[in-house]
CSV table of C-alpha atoms in Angstrom, one decimal:
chain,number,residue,atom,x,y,z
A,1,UNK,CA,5.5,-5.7,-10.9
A,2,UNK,CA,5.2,-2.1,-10.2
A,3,UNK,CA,8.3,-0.5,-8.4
A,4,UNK,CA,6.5,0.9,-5.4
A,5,UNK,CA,2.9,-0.6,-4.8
A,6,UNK,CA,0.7,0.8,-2.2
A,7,UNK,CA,-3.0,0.0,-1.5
A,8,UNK,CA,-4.9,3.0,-2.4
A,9,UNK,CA,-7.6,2.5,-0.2
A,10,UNK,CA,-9.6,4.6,1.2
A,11,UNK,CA,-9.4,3.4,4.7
A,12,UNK,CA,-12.1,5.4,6.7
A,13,UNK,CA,-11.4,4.8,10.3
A,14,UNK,CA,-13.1,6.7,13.4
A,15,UNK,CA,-11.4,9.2,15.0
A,16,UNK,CA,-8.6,8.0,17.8
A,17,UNK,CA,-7.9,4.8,16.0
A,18,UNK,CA,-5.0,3.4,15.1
A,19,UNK,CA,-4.1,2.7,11.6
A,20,UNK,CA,-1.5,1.1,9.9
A,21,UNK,CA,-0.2,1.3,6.0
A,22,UNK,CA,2.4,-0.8,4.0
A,23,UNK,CA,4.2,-0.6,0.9
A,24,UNK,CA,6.5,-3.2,-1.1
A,25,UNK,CA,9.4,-1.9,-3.1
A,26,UNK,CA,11.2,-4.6,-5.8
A,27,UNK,CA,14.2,-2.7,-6.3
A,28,UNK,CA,16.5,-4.5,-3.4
A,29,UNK,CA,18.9,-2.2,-4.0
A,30,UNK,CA,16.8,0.8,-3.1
A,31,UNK,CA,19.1,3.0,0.1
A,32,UNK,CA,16.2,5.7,1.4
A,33,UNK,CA,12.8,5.9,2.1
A,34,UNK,CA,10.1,8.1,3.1
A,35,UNK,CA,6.5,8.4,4.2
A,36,UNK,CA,5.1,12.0,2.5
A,37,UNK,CA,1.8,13.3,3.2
A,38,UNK,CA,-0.3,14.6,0.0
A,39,UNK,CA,-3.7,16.9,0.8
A,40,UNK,CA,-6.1,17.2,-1.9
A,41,UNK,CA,-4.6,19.6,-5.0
A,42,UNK,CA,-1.4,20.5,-2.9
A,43,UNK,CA,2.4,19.1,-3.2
A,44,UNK,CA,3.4,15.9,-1.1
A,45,UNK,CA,4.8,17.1,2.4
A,46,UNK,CA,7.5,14.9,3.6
A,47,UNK,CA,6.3,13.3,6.6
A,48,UNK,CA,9.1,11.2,7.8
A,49,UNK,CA,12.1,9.4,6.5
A,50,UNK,CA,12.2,5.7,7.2
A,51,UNK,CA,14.9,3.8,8.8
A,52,UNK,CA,16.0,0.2,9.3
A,53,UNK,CA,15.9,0.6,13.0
A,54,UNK,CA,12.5,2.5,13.0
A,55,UNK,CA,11.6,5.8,13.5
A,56,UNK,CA,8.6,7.4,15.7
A,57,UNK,CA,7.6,11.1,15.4
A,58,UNK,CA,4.8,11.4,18.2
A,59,UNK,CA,1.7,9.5,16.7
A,60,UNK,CA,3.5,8.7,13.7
A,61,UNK,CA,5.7,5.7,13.8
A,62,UNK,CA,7.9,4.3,10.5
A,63,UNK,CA,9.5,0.6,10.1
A,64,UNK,CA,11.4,-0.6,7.3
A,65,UNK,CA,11.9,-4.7,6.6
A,66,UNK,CA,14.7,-4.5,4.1
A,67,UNK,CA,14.2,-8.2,3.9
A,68,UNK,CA,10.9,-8.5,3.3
A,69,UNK,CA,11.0,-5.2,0.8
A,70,UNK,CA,8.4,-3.5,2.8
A,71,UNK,CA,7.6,0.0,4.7
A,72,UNK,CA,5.2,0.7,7.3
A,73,UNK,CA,3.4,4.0,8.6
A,74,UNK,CA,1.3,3.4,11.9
A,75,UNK,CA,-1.1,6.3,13.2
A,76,UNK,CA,-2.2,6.6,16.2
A,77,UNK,CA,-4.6,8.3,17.6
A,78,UNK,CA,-5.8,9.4,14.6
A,79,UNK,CA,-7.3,13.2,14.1
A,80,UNK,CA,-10.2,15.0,11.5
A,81,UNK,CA,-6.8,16.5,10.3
A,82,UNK,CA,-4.4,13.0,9.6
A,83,UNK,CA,-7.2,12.8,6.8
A,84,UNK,CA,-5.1,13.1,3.2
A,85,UNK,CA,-3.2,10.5,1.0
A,86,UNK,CA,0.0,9.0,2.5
A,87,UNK,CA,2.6,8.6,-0.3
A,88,UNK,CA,5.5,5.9,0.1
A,89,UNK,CA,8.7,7.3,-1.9
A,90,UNK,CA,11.3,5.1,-2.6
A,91,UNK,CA,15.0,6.2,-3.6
A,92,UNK,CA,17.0,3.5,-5.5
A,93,UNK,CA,20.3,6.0,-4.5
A,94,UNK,CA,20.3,7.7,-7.6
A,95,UNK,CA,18.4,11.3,-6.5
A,96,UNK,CA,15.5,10.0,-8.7
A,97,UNK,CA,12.8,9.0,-6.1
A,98,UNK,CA,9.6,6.2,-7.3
A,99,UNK,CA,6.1,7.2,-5.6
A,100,UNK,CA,3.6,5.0,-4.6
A,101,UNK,CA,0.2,5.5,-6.1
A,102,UNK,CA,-0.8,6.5,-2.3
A,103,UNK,CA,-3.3,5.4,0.3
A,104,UNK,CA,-6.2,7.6,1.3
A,105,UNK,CA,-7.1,8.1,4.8
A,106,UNK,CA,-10.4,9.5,5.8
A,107,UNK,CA,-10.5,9.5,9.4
A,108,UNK,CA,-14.6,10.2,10.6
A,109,UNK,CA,-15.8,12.2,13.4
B,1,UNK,CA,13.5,22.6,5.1
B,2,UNK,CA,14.2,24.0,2.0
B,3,UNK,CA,11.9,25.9,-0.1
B,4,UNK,CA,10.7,25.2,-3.5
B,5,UNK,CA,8.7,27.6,-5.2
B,6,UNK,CA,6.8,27.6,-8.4
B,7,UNK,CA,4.6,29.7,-10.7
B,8,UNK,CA,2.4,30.3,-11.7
B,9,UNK,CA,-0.2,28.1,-9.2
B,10,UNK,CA,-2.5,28.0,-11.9
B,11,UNK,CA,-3.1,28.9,-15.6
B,12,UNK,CA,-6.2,28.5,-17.8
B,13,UNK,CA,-5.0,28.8,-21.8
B,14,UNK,CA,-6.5,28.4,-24.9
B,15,UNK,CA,-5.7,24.9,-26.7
B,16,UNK,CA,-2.6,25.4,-29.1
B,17,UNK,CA,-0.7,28.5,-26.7
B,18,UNK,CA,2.6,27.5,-24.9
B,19,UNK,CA,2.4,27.5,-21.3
B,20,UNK,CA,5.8,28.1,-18.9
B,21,UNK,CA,6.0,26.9,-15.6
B,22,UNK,CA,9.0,28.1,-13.3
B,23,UNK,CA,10.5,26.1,-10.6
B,24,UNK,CA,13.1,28.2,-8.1
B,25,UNK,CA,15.0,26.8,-5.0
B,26,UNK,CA,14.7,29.9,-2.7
B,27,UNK,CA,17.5,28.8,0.0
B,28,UNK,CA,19.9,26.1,-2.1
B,29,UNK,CA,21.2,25.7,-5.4
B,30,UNK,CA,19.9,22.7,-7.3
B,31,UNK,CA,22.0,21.1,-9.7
B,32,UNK,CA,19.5,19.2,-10.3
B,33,UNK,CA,16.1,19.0,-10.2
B,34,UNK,CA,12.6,17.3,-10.9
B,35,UNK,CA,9.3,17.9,-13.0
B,36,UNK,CA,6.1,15.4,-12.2
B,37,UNK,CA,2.7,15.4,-13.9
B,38,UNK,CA,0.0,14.4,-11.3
B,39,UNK,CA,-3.3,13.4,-13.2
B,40,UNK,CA,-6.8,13.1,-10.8
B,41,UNK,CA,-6.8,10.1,-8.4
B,42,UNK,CA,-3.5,9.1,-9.8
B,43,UNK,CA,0.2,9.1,-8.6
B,44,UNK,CA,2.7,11.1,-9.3
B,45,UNK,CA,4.7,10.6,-12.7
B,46,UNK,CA,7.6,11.5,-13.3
B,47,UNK,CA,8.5,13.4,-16.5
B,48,UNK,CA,11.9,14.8,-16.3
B,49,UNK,CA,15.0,15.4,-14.6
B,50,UNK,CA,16.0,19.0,-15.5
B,51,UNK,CA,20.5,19.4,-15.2
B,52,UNK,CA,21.8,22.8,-14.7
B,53,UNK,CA,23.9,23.7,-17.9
B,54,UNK,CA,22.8,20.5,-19.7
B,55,UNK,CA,20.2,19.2,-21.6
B,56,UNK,CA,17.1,17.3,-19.9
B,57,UNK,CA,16.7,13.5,-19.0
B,58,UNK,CA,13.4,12.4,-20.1
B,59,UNK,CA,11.3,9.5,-19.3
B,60,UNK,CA,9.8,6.6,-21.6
B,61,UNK,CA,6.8,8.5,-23.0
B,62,UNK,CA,7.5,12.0,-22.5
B,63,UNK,CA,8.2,13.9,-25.3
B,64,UNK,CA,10.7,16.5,-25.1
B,65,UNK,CA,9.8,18.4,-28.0
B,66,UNK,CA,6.8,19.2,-26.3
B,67,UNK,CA,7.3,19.5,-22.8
B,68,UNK,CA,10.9,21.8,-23.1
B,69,UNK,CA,12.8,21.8,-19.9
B,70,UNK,CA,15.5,24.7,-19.2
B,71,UNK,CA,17.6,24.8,-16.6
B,72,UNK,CA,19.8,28.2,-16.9
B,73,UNK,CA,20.7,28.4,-13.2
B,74,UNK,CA,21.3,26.7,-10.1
B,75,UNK,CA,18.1,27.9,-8.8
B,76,UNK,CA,15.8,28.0,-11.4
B,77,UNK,CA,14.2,25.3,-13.7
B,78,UNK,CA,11.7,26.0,-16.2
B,79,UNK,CA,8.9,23.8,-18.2
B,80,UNK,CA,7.4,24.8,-21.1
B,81,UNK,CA,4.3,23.0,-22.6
B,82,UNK,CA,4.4,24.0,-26.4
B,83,UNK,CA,0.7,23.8,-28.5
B,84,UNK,CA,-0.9,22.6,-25.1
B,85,UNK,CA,-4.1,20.9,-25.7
B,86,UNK,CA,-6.6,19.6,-23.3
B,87,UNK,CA,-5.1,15.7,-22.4
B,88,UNK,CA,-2.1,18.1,-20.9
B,89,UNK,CA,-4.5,19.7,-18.2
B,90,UNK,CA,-2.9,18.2,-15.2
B,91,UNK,CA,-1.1,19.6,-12.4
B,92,UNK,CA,2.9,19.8,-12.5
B,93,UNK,CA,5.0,19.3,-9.4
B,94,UNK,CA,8.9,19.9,-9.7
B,95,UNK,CA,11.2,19.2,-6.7
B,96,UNK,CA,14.6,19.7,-6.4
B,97,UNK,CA,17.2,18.0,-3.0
B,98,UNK,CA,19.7,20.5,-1.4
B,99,UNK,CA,23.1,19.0,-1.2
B,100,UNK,CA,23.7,16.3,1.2
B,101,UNK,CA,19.9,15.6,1.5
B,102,UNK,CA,18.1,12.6,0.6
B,103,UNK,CA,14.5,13.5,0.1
B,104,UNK,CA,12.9,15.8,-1.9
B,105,UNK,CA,11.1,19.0,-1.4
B,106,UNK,CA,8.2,20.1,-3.7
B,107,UNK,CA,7.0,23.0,-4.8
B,108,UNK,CA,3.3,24.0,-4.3
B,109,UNK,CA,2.7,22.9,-7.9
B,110,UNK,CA,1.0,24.3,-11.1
B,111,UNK,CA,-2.3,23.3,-12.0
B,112,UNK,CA,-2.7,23.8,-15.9
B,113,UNK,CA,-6.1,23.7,-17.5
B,114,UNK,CA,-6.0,23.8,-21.2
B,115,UNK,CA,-9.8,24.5,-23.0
């Protein structure tokens, strides 16, 4: 099982919909999370970090089940410009982070 | 944030030539920090972790003889790919964490074509 699994899509949506990722983690003991936000040929921009409680950063909104090893990213309202790949980063709490193979979004006029 | 710089963006060399890549923190000093390889439509892959004043952790499959990491400073990390040849075109990400932080920052990457 891979460490960090993501669907890589593409999920083409119209825009102003709502969209939601997930991504499973099998290292339990894994402390911090993030969502980061890779455009095409650039570095991943962190996006948000996830928390247990949740976290929501205007359209953007991050769960984490610890139990269920998973992480979530909803969209809403999605724009021309939320189009890119959305990376799920995992830290097992030694510095050294696991990406996710990523999940495109292509959000259509 | 902090700021992670790297350069060159992009280099085009001749199959067999060494090619350095630097990575600099520009507001932090790094003790440690990261290189990746990104190949097309896949994720990114971590190669090394590059210590300041030590030698480099590499992954299962990297080899360190060829891909030669440096660290000589708190702010700068360097990776050199000796006798490049064209399977090494990729593009090369490093990131580093300032203290107390949890996630990473990147630099803007080097894309490396090798002909």
């Amino acid at each position: 099982r891979k460490e960090v699994e993501q669907d890589p899509g593409p999920f083409n949506v119209p825009e102003g919909a709502t969209v939601a990722f997930n991504c499973t983690y099998s290292n339990s003991a894994s402390q911090s999370f993030f969502w980061y936000r890779q455009d095409c040929r650039k570095e991943p921009k962190l996006l948000m970090s996830v928390y247990s409680s949740g976290n929501e950063d205007g359209r953007f909104t991050a769960q984490l089940n610890r139990a269920s090893q998973y992480i979530s990213l909803l969209i809403r309202d999605s724009k021309l410009s939320d189009s890119a790949t959305y990376l799920c980063v995992v830290n097992p709490g030694y510095q050294k982070v696991t990406f996710g193979i990523g999940t495109k979004l292509q959000v259509i006029p | 944030g902090a700021v992670v710089s790297q350069h060159p963006s992009r280099v085009i060399c001749k199959s067999g030539t060494s090619v350095k890549i630097e990575c600099r923190s520009l507001d932090f000093q790094a003790t440690t920090m990261f290189w990746y390889r990104q190949f097309p439509k896949q994720s990114l892959m971590l190669m090394a972790t590059s210590n300041e004043g030590s030698k480099a952790t590499y992954e299962q499959g990297v080899e360190k003889d060829k891909f030669l990491i440096n660290h000589a400073s708190l702010t700068l990390s360097t990776l050199t790919v000796t006798s490049a040849h064209p399977e090494d075109s990729s593009f090369y990400i490093c990131s580093a964490s300032p203290p107390r932080y949890n996630e990473q920052f990147f630099g803007p990457g080097t894309r490396l074509t090798v002909l």
